[in-house]
Coordinates of C-alpha atoms in Angstrom, one line a residue:
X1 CA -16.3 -8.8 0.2
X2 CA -14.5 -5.5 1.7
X3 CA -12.5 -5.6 4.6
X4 CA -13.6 -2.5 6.3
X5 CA -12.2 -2.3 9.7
X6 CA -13.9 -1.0 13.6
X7 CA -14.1 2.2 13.9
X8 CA -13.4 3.5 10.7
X9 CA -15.6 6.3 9.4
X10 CA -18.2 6.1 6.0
X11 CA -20.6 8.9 5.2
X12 CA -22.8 8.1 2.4
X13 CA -23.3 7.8 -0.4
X14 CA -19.9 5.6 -1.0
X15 CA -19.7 3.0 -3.0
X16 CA -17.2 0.4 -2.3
X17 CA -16.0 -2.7 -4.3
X18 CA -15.5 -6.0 -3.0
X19 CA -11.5 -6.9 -2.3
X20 CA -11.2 -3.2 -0.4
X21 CA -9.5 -2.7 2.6
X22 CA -10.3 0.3 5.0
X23 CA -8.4 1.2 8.1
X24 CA -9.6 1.7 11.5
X25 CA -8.7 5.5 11.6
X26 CA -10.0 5.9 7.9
X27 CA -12.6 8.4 6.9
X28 CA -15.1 8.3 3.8
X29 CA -16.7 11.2 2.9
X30 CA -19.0 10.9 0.2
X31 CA -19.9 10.8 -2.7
X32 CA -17.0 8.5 -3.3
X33 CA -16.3 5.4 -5.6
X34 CA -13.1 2.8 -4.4
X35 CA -13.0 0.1 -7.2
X36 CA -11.8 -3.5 -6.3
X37 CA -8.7 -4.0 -4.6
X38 CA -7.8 -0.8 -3.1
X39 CA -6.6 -0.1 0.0
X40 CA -7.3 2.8 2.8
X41 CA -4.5 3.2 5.0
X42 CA -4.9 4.7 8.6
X43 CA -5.7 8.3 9.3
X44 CA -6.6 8.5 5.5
X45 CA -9.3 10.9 4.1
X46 CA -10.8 9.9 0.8
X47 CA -14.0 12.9 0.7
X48 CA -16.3 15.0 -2.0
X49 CA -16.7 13.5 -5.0
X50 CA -13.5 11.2 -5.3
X51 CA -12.8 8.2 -7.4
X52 CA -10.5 5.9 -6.4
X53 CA -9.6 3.4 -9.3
X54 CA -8.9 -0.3 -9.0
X55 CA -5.4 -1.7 -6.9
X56 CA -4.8 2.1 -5.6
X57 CA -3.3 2.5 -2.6
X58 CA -4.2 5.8 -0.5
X59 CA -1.8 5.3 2.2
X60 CA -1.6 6.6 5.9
X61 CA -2.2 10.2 6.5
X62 CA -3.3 10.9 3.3
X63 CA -5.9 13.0 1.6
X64 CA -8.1 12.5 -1.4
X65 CA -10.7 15.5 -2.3
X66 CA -12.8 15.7 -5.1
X67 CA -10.0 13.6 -7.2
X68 CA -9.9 10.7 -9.6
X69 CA -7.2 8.7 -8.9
X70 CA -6.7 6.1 -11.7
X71 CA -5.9 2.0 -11.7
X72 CA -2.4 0.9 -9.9
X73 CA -1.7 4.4 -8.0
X74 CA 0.3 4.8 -5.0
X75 CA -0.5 8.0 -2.4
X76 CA 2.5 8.1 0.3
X77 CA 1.1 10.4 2.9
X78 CA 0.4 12.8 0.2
X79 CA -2.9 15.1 -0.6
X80 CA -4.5 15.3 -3.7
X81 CA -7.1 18.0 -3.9
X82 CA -8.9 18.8 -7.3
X83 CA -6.8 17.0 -9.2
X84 CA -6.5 14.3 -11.8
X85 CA -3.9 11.2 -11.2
X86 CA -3.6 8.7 -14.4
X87 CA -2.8 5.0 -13.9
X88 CA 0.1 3.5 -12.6
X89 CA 1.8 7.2 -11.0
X90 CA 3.6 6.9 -7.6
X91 CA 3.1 10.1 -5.4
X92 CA 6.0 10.2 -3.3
X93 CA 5.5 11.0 1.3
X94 CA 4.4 14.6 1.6
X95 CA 3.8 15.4 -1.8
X96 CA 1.3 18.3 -1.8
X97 CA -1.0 19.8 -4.3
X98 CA -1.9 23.5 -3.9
X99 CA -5.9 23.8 -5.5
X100 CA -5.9 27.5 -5.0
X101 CA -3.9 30.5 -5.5
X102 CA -3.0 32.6 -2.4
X103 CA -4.9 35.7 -4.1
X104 CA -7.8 33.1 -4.1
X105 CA -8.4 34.2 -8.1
X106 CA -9.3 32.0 -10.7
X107 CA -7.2 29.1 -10.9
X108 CA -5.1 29.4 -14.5
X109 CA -3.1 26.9 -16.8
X110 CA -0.8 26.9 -19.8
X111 CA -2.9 25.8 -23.0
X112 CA -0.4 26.0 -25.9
X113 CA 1.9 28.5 -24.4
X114 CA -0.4 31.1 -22.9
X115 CA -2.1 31.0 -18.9
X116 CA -5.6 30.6 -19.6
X117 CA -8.4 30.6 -16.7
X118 CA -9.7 27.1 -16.0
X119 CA -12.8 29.3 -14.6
X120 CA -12.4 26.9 -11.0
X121 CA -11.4 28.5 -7.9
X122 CA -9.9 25.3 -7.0
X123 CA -7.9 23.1 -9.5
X124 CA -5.2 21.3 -8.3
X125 CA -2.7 19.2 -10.6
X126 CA -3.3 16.9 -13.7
X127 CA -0.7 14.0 -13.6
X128 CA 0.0 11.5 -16.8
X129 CA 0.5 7.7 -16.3
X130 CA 3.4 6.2 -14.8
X131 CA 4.7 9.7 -13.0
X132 CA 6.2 9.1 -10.0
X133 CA 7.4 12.3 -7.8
X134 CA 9.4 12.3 -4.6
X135 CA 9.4 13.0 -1.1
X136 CA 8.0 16.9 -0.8
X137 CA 7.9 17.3 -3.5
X138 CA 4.9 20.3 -4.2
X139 CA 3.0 21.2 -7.1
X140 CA 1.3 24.5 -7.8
X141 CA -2.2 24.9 -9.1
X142 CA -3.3 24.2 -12.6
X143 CA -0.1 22.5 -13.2
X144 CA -0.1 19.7 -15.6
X145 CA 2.7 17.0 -15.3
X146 CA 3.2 14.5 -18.4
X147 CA 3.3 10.9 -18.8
X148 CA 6.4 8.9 -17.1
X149 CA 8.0 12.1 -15.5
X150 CA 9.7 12.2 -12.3
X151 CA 9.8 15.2 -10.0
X152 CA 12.0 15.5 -7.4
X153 CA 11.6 16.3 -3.6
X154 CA 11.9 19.2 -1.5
X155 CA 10.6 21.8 -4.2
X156 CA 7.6 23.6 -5.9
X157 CA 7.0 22.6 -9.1
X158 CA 4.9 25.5 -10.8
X159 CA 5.5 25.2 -14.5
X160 CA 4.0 22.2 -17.0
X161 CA 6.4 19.1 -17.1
X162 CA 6.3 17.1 -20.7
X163 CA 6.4 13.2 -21.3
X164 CA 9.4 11.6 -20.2
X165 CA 10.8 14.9 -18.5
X166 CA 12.4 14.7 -14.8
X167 CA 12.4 18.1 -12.6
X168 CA 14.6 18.5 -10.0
X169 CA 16.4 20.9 -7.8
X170 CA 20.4 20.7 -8.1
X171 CA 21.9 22.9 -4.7
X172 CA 25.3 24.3 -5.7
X173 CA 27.7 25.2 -3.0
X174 CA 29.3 29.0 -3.6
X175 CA 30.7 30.3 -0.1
X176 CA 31.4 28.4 3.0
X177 CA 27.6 27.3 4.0
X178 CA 26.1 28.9 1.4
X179 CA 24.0 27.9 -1.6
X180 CA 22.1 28.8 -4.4
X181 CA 19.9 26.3 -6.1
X182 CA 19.3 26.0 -9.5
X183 CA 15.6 24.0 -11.3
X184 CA 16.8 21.4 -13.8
X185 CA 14.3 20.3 -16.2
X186 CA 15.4 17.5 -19.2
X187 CA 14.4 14.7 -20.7
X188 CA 14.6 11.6 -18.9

Protein backbone atom coordinates (compact mmCIF):
# COMPACT_ATOMS: atom_id res chain seq x y z
CA UNK A 1 0.00 0.00 0.00
CA UNK A 2 0.99 3.85 -0.68
CA UNK A 3 0.69 6.27 1.88
CA UNK A 4 -0.63 9.11 -0.11
CA UNK A 5 -1.66 11.87 2.14
CA UNK A 6 -5.20 14.57 2.07
CA UNK A 7 -5.00 16.96 -0.16
CA UNK A 8 -2.21 16.14 -2.14
CA UNK A 9 -2.65 16.47 -5.89
CA UNK A 10 -2.56 13.26 -8.72
CA UNK A 11 -3.39 13.87 -12.36
CA UNK A 12 -3.51 10.72 -14.27
CA UNK A 13 -2.15 8.61 -15.68
CA UNK A 14 0.44 7.92 -12.58
CA UNK A 15 1.40 4.87 -11.58
CA UNK A 16 2.42 4.46 -8.03
CA UNK A 17 4.07 1.53 -6.19
CA UNK A 18 3.11 0.20 -3.01
CA UNK A 19 5.55 1.42 0.00
CA UNK A 20 5.19 5.33 -1.48
CA UNK A 21 4.71 8.11 0.47
CA UNK A 22 3.16 11.44 -0.92
CA UNK A 23 2.83 14.66 0.95
CA UNK A 24 -0.10 16.75 1.49
CA UNK A 25 1.10 19.70 -0.61
CA UNK A 26 2.54 17.25 -3.34
CA UNK A 27 1.57 17.42 -6.97
CA UNK A 28 1.58 14.46 -9.63
CA UNK A 29 1.41 15.35 -12.96
CA UNK A 30 1.30 12.60 -15.25
CA UNK A 31 2.36 10.45 -17.05
CA UNK A 32 4.56 9.49 -14.23
CA UNK A 33 5.97 6.21 -12.68
CA UNK A 34 7.23 6.27 -8.56
CA UNK A 35 8.59 2.69 -7.93
CA UNK A 36 8.40 1.20 -4.33
CA UNK A 37 9.60 3.00 -1.57
CA UNK A 38 9.86 6.49 -2.61
CA UNK A 39 9.01 9.37 -0.95
CA UNK A 40 7.28 12.87 -2.12
CA UNK A 41 8.05 15.56 0.18
CA UNK A 42 5.75 18.65 0.53
CA UNK A 43 5.32 21.31 -2.11
CA UNK A 44 6.99 18.71 -4.45
CA UNK A 45 6.26 18.53 -8.27
CA UNK A 46 7.00 15.24 -9.88
CA UNK A 47 5.11 16.13 -13.76
CA UNK A 48 5.38 15.06 -17.67
CA UNK A 49 6.71 11.99 -18.24
CA UNK A 50 8.95 11.39 -15.15
CA UNK A 51 10.29 8.24 -13.65
CA UNK A 52 11.05 8.10 -10.33
CA UNK A 53 13.11 4.82 -9.40
CA UNK A 54 12.82 2.72 -6.37
CA UNK A 55 13.91 4.32 -2.43
CA UNK A 56 14.25 7.99 -4.25
CA UNK A 57 13.55 10.74 -2.29
CA UNK A 58 12.21 13.98 -4.11
CA UNK A 59 12.25 16.18 -1.14
CA UNK A 60 10.32 19.48 -0.27
CA UNK A 61 10.07 22.08 -2.82
CA UNK A 62 11.37 20.18 -5.38
CA UNK A 63 10.74 19.67 -8.99
CA UNK A 64 10.87 16.67 -11.35
CA UNK A 65 9.92 17.27 -15.23
CA UNK A 66 10.14 14.89 -17.83
CA UNK A 67 13.18 13.09 -15.76
CA UNK A 68 14.30 9.56 -14.84
CA UNK A 69 15.58 9.63 -11.72
CA UNK A 70 17.24 6.24 -10.93
CA UNK A 71 17.17 3.69 -7.59
CA UNK A 72 18.58 5.36 -4.09
CA UNK A 73 18.48 9.18 -5.29
CA UNK A 74 18.18 12.06 -3.10
CA UNK A 75 16.52 15.70 -4.54
CA UNK A 76 17.19 18.48 -1.77
CA UNK A 77 14.88 21.12 -2.86
CA UNK A 78 16.39 20.94 -6.16
CA UNK A 79 14.77 20.85 -9.92
CA UNK A 80 15.53 18.44 -12.46
CA UNK A 81 14.10 19.26 -15.85
CA UNK A 82 14.99 17.02 -18.96
CA UNK A 83 17.47 15.35 -17.36
CA UNK A 84 18.82 11.93 -16.55
CA UNK A 85 19.91 11.08 -12.73
CA UNK A 86 21.77 7.50 -12.30
CA UNK A 87 21.47 5.48 -9.02
CA UNK A 88 22.64 6.35 -5.88
CA UNK A 89 23.51 10.57 -6.79
CA UNK A 90 22.74 13.08 -4.00
CA UNK A 91 21.52 16.51 -5.44
CA UNK A 92 22.44 18.96 -2.98
CA UNK A 93 19.30 22.22 -1.68
CA UNK A 94 18.91 24.45 -4.66
CA UNK A 95 20.65 22.69 -7.15
CA UNK A 96 19.25 23.82 -10.55
CA UNK A 97 19.30 22.43 -13.92
CA UNK A 98 19.04 24.92 -16.87
CA UNK A 99 17.01 22.69 -19.97
CA UNK A 100 17.29 25.57 -22.35
CA UNK A 101 19.60 28.06 -23.57
CA UNK A 102 18.70 31.75 -23.15
CA UNK A 103 18.91 32.17 -27.08
CA UNK A 104 16.22 29.33 -26.92
CA UNK A 105 18.38 27.35 -29.80
CA UNK A 106 19.04 23.90 -30.02
CA UNK A 107 20.26 22.47 -26.90
CA UNK A 108 24.16 21.17 -27.70
CA UNK A 109 26.72 18.72 -25.92
CA UNK A 110 30.33 17.75 -26.14
CA UNK A 111 30.57 14.18 -28.00
CA UNK A 112 34.23 13.42 -28.15
CA UNK A 113 35.53 16.91 -27.91
CA UNK A 114 33.26 18.86 -30.29
CA UNK A 115 29.47 20.68 -29.26
CA UNK A 116 27.08 18.65 -31.19
CA UNK A 117 23.19 19.45 -31.38
CA UNK A 118 21.16 17.01 -29.27
CA UNK A 119 18.29 18.33 -31.76
CA UNK A 120 15.97 19.09 -28.20
CA UNK A 121 15.05 22.48 -27.35
CA UNK A 122 15.09 21.39 -23.86
CA UNK A 123 17.84 18.96 -22.40
CA UNK A 124 18.81 19.45 -19.16
CA UNK A 125 21.85 17.45 -17.39
CA UNK A 126 22.95 13.72 -17.55
CA UNK A 127 24.35 12.65 -14.15
CA UNK A 128 26.50 9.20 -13.46
CA UNK A 129 25.90 7.10 -10.26
CA UNK A 130 26.92 7.96 -7.02
CA UNK A 131 27.33 12.03 -7.91
CA UNK A 132 26.60 14.03 -5.33
CA UNK A 133 26.62 18.04 -5.87
CA UNK A 134 26.19 20.78 -3.27
CA UNK A 135 24.08 23.46 -2.11
CA UNK A 136 23.51 25.83 -5.45
CA UNK A 137 25.17 24.38 -7.10
CA UNK A 138 23.81 24.95 -11.11
CA UNK A 139 24.35 23.06 -14.15
CA UNK A 140 24.03 24.31 -17.65
CA UNK A 141 22.25 22.52 -20.50
CA UNK A 142 23.46 19.44 -22.21
CA UNK A 143 26.02 19.02 -19.56
CA UNK A 144 27.01 15.60 -18.73
CA UNK A 145 28.58 14.94 -15.21
CA UNK A 146 30.37 11.42 -14.63
CA UNK A 147 30.15 8.74 -12.23
CA UNK A 148 31.12 9.51 -8.35
CA UNK A 149 31.87 13.28 -9.06
CA UNK A 150 31.18 15.93 -6.66
CA UNK A 151 30.34 19.55 -7.66
CA UNK A 152 30.47 22.20 -5.46
CA UNK A 153 27.95 24.95 -4.40
CA UNK A 154 27.36 28.41 -5.33
CA UNK A 155 28.47 28.05 -9.09
CA UNK A 156 27.53 27.15 -12.75
CA UNK A 157 28.89 24.26 -13.85
CA UNK A 158 28.88 24.45 -17.87
CA UNK A 159 31.54 22.11 -19.02
CA UNK A 160 31.46 17.88 -18.91
CA UNK A 161 32.88 16.58 -15.55
CA UNK A 162 34.64 12.87 -15.83
CA UNK A 163 34.44 9.86 -13.30
CA UNK A 164 35.76 10.47 -10.08
CA UNK A 165 36.34 14.44 -10.87
CA UNK A 166 35.22 17.14 -8.18
CA UNK A 167 34.46 20.85 -9.46
CA UNK A 168 34.58 23.54 -7.33
CA UNK A 169 34.96 27.26 -7.10
CA UNK A 170 38.21 28.31 -4.91
CA UNK A 171 37.62 32.49 -4.03
CA UNK A 172 41.10 34.07 -3.67
CA UNK A 173 41.39 37.27 -1.82
CA UNK A 174 43.58 40.11 -3.90
CA UNK A 175 42.73 43.68 -2.42
CA UNK A 176 40.94 44.56 0.83
CA UNK A 177 37.24 43.00 -0.01
CA UNK A 178 37.98 42.00 -3.17
CA UNK A 179 38.08 38.68 -5.02
CA UNK A 180 38.54 36.87 -8.02
CA UNK A 181 37.51 33.33 -8.15
CA UNK A 182 39.12 30.72 -9.94
CA UNK A 183 37.04 26.93 -11.32
CA UNK A 184 39.10 23.99 -10.02
CA UNK A 185 38.50 20.73 -11.71
CA UNK A 186 40.72 17.37 -10.58
CA UNK A 187 40.43 14.09 -9.83
CA UNK A 188 38.93 13.24 -6.68
Amino acid sequence: KALIELGATIKPPVYIEEDVEIAASAVIRGPCVIRAGSRIGDFALVRDHSYIGRNVVVGAHSEVKNSIVYDNSKIHNAHVLDSIVEENCNLGAGTRVSNTRFDKEEVKSTVKGEKVSTGLKRFGMVVGAGTRTATLANVMPGVKIGRNCRVGGSFELTQDLPDNHEAFVKRYKYYDDRFFQVLVVRPR
